[in-house]
Coordinates of C-alpha atoms and ligand atoms in Angstrom, one line a residue:
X13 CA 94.0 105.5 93.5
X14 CA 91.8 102.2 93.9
X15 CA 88.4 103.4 95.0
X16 CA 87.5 100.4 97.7
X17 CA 90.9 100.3 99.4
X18 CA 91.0 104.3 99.5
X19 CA 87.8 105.0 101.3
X20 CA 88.6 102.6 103.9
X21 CA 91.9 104.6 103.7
X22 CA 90.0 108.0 104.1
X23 CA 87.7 106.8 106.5
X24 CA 90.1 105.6 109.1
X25 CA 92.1 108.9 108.5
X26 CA 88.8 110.8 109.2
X27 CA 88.3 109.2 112.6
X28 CA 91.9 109.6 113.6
X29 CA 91.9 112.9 113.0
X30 CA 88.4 113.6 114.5
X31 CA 89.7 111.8 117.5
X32 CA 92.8 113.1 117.6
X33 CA 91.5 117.0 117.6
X34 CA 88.7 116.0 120.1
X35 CA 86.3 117.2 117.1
X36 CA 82.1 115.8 118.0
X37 CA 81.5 115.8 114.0
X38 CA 83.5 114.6 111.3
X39 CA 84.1 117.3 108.9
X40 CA 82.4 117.3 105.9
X41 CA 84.3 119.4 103.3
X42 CA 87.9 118.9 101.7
X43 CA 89.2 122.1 102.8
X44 CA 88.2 120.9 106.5
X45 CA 90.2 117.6 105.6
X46 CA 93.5 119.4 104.3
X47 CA 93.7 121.5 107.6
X48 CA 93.6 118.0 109.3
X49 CA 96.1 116.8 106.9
X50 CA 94.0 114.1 105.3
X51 CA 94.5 114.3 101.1
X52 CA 91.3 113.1 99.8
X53 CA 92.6 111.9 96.4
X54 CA 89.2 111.4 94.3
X55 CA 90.7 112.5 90.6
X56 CA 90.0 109.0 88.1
X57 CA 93.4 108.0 86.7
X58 CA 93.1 105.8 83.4
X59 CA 96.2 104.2 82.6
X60 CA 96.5 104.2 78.5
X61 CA 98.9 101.6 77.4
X62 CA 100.0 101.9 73.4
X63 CA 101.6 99.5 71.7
X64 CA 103.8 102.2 69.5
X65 CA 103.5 105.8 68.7
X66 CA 104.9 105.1 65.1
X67 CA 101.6 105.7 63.0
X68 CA 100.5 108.8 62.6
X69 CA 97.3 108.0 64.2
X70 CA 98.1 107.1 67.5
X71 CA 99.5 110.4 68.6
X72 CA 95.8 111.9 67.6
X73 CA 94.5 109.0 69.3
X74 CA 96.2 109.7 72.4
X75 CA 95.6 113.6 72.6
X76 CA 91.8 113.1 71.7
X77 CA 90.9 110.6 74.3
X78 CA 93.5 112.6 77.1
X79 CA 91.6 115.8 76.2
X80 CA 88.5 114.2 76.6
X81 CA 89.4 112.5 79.7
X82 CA 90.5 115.8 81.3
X83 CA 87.4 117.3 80.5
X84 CA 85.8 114.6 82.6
X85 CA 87.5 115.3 85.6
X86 CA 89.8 111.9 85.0
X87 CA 93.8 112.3 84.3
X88 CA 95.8 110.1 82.1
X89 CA 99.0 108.0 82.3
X90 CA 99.8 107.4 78.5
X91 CA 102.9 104.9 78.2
X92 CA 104.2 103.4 74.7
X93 CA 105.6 100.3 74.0
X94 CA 107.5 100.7 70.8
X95 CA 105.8 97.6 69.0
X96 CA 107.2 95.1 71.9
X97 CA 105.1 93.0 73.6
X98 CA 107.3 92.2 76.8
X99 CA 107.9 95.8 77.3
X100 CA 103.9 96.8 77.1
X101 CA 102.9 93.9 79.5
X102 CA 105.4 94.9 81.9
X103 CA 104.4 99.2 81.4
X104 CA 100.9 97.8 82.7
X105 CA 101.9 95.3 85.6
X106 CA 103.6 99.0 86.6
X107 CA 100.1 101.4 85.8
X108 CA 98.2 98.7 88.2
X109 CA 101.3 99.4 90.8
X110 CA 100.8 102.9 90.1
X111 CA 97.2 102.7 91.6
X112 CA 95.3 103.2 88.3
X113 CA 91.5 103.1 88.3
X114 CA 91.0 101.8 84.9
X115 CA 93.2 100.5 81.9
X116 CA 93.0 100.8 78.2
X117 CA 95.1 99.0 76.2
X118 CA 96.0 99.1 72.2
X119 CA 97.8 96.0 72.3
X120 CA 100.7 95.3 70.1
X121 CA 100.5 91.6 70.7
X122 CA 97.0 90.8 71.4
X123 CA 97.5 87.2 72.8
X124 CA 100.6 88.0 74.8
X125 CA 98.7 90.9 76.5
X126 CA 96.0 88.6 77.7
X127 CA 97.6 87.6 80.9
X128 CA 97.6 91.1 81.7
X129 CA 93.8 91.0 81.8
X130 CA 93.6 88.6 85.1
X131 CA 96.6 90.3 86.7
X132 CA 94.5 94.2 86.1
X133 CA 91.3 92.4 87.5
X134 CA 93.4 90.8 90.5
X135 CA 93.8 94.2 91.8
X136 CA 90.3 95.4 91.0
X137 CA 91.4 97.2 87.8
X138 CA 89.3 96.4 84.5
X139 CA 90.5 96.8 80.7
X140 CA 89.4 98.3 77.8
X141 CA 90.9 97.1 74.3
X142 CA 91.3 100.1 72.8
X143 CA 91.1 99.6 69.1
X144 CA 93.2 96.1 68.7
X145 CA 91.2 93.2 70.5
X146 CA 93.0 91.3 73.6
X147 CA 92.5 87.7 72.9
X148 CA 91.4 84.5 75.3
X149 CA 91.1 86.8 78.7
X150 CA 87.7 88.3 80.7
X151 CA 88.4 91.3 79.0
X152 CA 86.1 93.9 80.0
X153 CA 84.8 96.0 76.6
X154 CA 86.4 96.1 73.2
X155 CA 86.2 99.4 71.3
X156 CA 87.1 99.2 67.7
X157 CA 86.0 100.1 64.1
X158 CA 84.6 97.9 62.0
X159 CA 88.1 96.3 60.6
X160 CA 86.6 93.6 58.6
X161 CA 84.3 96.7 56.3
X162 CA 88.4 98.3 56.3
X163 CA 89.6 95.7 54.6
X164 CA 86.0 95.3 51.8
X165 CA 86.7 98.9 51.3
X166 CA 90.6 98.8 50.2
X167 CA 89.5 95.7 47.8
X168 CA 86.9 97.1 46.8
X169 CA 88.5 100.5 45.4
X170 CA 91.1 98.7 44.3
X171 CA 89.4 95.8 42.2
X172 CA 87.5 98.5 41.1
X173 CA 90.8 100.1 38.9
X174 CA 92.1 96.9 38.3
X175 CA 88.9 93.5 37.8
X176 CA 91.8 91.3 36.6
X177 CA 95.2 90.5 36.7
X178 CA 98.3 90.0 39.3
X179 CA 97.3 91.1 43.0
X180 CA 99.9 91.3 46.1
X181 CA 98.4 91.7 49.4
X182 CA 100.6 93.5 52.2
X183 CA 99.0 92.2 55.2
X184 CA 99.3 94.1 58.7
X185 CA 101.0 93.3 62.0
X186 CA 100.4 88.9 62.2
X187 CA 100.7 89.7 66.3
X188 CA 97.0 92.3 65.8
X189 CA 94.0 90.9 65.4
X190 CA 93.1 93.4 63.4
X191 CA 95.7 92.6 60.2
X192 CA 93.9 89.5 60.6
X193 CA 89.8 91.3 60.0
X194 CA 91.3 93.6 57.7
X195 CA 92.5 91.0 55.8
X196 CA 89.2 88.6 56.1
X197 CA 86.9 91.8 54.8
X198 CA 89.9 92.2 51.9
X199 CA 89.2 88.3 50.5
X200 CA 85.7 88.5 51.4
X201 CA 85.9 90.6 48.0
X202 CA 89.0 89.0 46.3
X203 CA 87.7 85.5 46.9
X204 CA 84.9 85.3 44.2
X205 CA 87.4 87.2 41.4
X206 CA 90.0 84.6 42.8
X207 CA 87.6 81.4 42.1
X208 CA 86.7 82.8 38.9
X209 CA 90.1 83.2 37.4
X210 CA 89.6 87.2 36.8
X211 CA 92.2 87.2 40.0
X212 CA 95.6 85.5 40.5
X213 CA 97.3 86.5 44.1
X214 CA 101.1 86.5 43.7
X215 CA 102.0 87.4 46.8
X216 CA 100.7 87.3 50.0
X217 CA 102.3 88.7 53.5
X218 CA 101.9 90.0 57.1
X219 CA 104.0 92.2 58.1
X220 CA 106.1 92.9 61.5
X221 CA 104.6 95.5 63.1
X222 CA 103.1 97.2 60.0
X223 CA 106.0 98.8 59.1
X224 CA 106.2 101.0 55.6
X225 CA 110.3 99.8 55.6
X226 CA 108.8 95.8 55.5
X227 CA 106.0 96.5 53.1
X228 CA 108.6 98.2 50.7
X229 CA 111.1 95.1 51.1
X230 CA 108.0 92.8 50.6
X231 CA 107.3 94.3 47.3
X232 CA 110.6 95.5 45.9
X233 CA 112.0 91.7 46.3
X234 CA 109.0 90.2 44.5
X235 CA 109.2 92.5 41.4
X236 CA 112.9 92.7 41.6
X237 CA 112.8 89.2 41.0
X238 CA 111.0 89.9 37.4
X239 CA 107.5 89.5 38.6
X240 CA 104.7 91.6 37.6
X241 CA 101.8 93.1 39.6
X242 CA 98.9 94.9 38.4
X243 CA 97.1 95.8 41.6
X244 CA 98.5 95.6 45.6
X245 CA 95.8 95.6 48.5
X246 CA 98.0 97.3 51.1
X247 CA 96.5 97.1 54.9
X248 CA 97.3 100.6 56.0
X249 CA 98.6 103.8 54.9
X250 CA 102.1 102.9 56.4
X251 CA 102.3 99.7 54.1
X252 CA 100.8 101.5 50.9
X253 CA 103.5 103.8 51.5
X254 CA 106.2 101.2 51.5
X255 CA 104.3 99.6 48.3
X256 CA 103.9 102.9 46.6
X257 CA 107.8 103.4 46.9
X258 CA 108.4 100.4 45.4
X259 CA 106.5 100.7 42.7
X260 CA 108.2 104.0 42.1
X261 CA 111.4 102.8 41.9
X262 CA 110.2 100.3 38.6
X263 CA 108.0 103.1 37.5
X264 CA 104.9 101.9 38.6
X265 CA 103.6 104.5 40.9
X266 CA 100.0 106.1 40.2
X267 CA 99.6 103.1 37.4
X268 CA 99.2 100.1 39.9
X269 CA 96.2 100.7 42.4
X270 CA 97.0 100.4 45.9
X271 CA 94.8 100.6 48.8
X272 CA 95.2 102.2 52.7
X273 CA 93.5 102.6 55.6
X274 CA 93.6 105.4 58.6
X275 CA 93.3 108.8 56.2
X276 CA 97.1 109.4 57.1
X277 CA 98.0 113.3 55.9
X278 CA 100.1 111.9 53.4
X279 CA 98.4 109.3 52.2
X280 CA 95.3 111.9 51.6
X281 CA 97.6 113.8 49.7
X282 CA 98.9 110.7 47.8
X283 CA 95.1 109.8 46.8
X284 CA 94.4 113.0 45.7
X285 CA 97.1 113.3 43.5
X286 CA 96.5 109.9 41.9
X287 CA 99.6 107.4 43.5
X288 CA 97.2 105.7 46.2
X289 CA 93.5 104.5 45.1
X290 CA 91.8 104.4 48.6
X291 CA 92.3 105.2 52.3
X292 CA 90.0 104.1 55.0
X293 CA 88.4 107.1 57.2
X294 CA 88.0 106.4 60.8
X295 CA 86.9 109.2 62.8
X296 CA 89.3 109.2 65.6
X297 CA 87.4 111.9 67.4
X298 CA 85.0 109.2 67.7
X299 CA 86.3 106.0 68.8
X300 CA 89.0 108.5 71.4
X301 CA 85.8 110.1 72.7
X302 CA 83.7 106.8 73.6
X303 CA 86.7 105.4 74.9
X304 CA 87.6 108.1 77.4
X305 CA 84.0 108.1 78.4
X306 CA 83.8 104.4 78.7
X307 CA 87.0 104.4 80.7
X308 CA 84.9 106.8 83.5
X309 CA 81.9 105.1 83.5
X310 CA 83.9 101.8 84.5
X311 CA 85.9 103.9 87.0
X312 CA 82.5 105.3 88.7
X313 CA 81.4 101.9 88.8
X314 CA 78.5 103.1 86.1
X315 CA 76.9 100.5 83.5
X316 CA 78.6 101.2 80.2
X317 CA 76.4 101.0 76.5
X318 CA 77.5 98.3 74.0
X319 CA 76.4 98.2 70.7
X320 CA 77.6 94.2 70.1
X321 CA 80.0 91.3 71.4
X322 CA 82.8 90.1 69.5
X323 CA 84.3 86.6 71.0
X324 CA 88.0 86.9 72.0
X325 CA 88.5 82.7 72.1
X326 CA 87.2 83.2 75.4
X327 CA 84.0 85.1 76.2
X328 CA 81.8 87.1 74.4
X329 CA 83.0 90.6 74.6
X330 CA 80.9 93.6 75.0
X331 CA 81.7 95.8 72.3
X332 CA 81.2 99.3 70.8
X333 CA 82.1 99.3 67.2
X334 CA 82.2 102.0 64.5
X335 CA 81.1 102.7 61.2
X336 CA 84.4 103.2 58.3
X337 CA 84.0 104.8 55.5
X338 CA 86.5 104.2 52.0
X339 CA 88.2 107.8 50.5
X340 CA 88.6 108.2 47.0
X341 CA 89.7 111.2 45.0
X342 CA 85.5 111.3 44.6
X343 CA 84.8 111.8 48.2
X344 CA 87.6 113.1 49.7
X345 CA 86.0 116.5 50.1
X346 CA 83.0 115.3 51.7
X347 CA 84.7 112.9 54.5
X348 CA 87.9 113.9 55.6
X349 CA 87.6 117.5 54.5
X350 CA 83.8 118.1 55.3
X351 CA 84.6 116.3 59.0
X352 CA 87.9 118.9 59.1
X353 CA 90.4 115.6 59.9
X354 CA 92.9 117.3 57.4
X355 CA 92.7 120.8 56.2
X356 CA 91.7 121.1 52.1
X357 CA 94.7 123.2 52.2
X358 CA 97.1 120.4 53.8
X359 CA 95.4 117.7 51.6
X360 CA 95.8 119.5 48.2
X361 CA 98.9 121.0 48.7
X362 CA 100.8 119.7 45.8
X363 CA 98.0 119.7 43.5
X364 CA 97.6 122.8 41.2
X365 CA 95.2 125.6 42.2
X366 CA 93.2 124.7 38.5
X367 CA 93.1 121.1 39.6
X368 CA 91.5 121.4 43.2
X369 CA 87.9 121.1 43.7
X370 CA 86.0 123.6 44.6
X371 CA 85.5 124.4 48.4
X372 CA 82.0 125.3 47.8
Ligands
BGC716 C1 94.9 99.9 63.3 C2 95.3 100.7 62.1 C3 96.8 101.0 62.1 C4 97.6 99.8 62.4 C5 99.1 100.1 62.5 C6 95.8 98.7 63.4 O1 95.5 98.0 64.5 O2 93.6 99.5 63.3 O3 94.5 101.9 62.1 O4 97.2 101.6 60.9 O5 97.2 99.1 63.6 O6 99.4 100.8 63.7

């Protein structure tokens, strides 16, 4: 429940029913209340409004930031949109009906969920982007990683195997500002190797939604059309996937770099095992843990740390960002393992027990 309008609420219930039982003192503990009838509702509830539950991330995302938000006292209303903007914009117009106290928001369309922003803060509600930046609105706080290091760490792994030749680049979701950082930090590295020569890009997409199924269709229909590749900068885990399986099907896997980002299971397993050059680690303990806190503080009405401000077209947004690291088959133990984000069991599943690195 809104804080302002329910201690008005409260306060005329309280005097009602100290008039009405002919009481000289108001009573001053919620037991007292109950027996009067009066529910004193003081439990935070944070509405958390995702934009899919596809990825394999956002369902750790989710848990980590509801577990931490329960141990803060709050509760949380989790709703998913299934990549579709209307459908998101219309799950939150219901959490502020629902009486939320605050609202975090991984938008799947970050300009269409701006009007969202004014119609929250018309009933006293404020947002959090949640990962994904909500564009040209008063937005509240913006908690992220660092998307435009994501993107300088899959080029850089990947120009790495490969200094010259044919490079595709499997963009993320064109609706996510994000695909758009990731990308930016990818040519901040390609751009130089372009200009010289050493790089020639052949193919160059976004992607609806960040789908593996796209990214594969992408690919497949550029080297089914005779074309060659020798390296592919793929945004995510979701679209290396889709590249890897196309470069499977032409025999390509595990000799063509491709980059990821999130540290998916499978794509752990794929880098280990020598079919995906790079993931991106992003400690989701992390950002789902500063989130949920954030998301109290603004719901206690407490001042709230920010580390920077990123500009969303229409303010200056006060930020918390965090550090990324890039996961090779060199530091795989010592990030995702050490951190315990996958098991080494999960991660080196297929790989033979003579080939594993030792755990000590
Ligand atoms: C996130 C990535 C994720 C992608 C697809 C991006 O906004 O930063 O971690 O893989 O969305 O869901």
């Amino acid at each position: 429940m809104r804080k302002g309008f329910l201690d008005v609420f409260v306060l005329l219930m309280l005097v009602a029913a100290t008039l009405l039982s002919g009481c000289a003192s108001a009573p001053t503990d919620k037991a007292a209340d109950e027996q009067k009838g009066v529910v004193i509702d003081d439990q935070i509830i944070i509405g958390l409004s995702m934009s899919d539950l596809r990825v394999e991330r956002w369902q750790r995302d989710r848990d980590l930031f509801t577990q931490r938000a329960e141990a803060l006292g709050a509760s949380v209303i989790a709703v998913s949109a299934d990549l579709d903007a209307e459908i998101q914009n219309s799950q939150i117009e219901n959490l502020i009906l629902q009486g939320v106290d605050v609202l975090v928001v991984i938008a799947h369309d970050g300009v269409k969920t701006s009007s969202i922003v004014e119609k929250a803060h018309a009933a006293g509600i404020q947002v959090i982007a949640y990962d994904r930046l909500i564009k040209d609105s008063d937005l509240d706080f913006y908690i992220s990683f660092d998307n435009v290091k994501v993107g300088e760490e899959e080029a850089k792994a990947v120009v790495n195997v490969a200094p010259k030749g044919k490079y595709a680049y499997l963009g993320g979701s064109d609706t996510d500002n994000n695909a758009h950082l990731v990308k930016e930090g990818s040519f901040n590295v390609l751009q130089p190797l372009i200009d010289s020569g050493d790089i020639e890009v052949v193919l160059d997409v976004f992607n609806d939604g960040w789908k593996s199924t796209e990214a594969y269709s992408q690919l497949k229909a550029y080297l089914d059309a005779g074309n060659t590749v020798d390296a592919v900068v793929a945004a995510n885990d979701g679209t290396a996937l889709g590249a890897i399986q196309a470069l499977e099907e032409k025999g390509l896997a595990g000799k063509v770099p491709v980059s990821g980002q999130d540290a998916s299971l499978g794509s752990c397993q794929s880098v280990v095992e020598g079919v995906q050059t790079v993931t991106v680690y992003k400690p989701l303990s992390a950002i789902a843990y500063k989130a949920a806190d954030i998301a109290v503080q603004f719901a206690k009405g407490e001042s709230v740390e920010s580390t920077s401000t990123v500009n969303n077209g229409k303010i200056d947004v006060p930020s918390y960002l965090l550090d990324v690291v890039g996961v090779t088959k060199d530091n795989m133990m010592e990030t995702v393992i050490a951190d315990g984000f996958h098991s080494y069991e999960e991660v080196y599943q297929n790989v033979p027990a003579s080939e594993r690195p030792a755990t000590q």
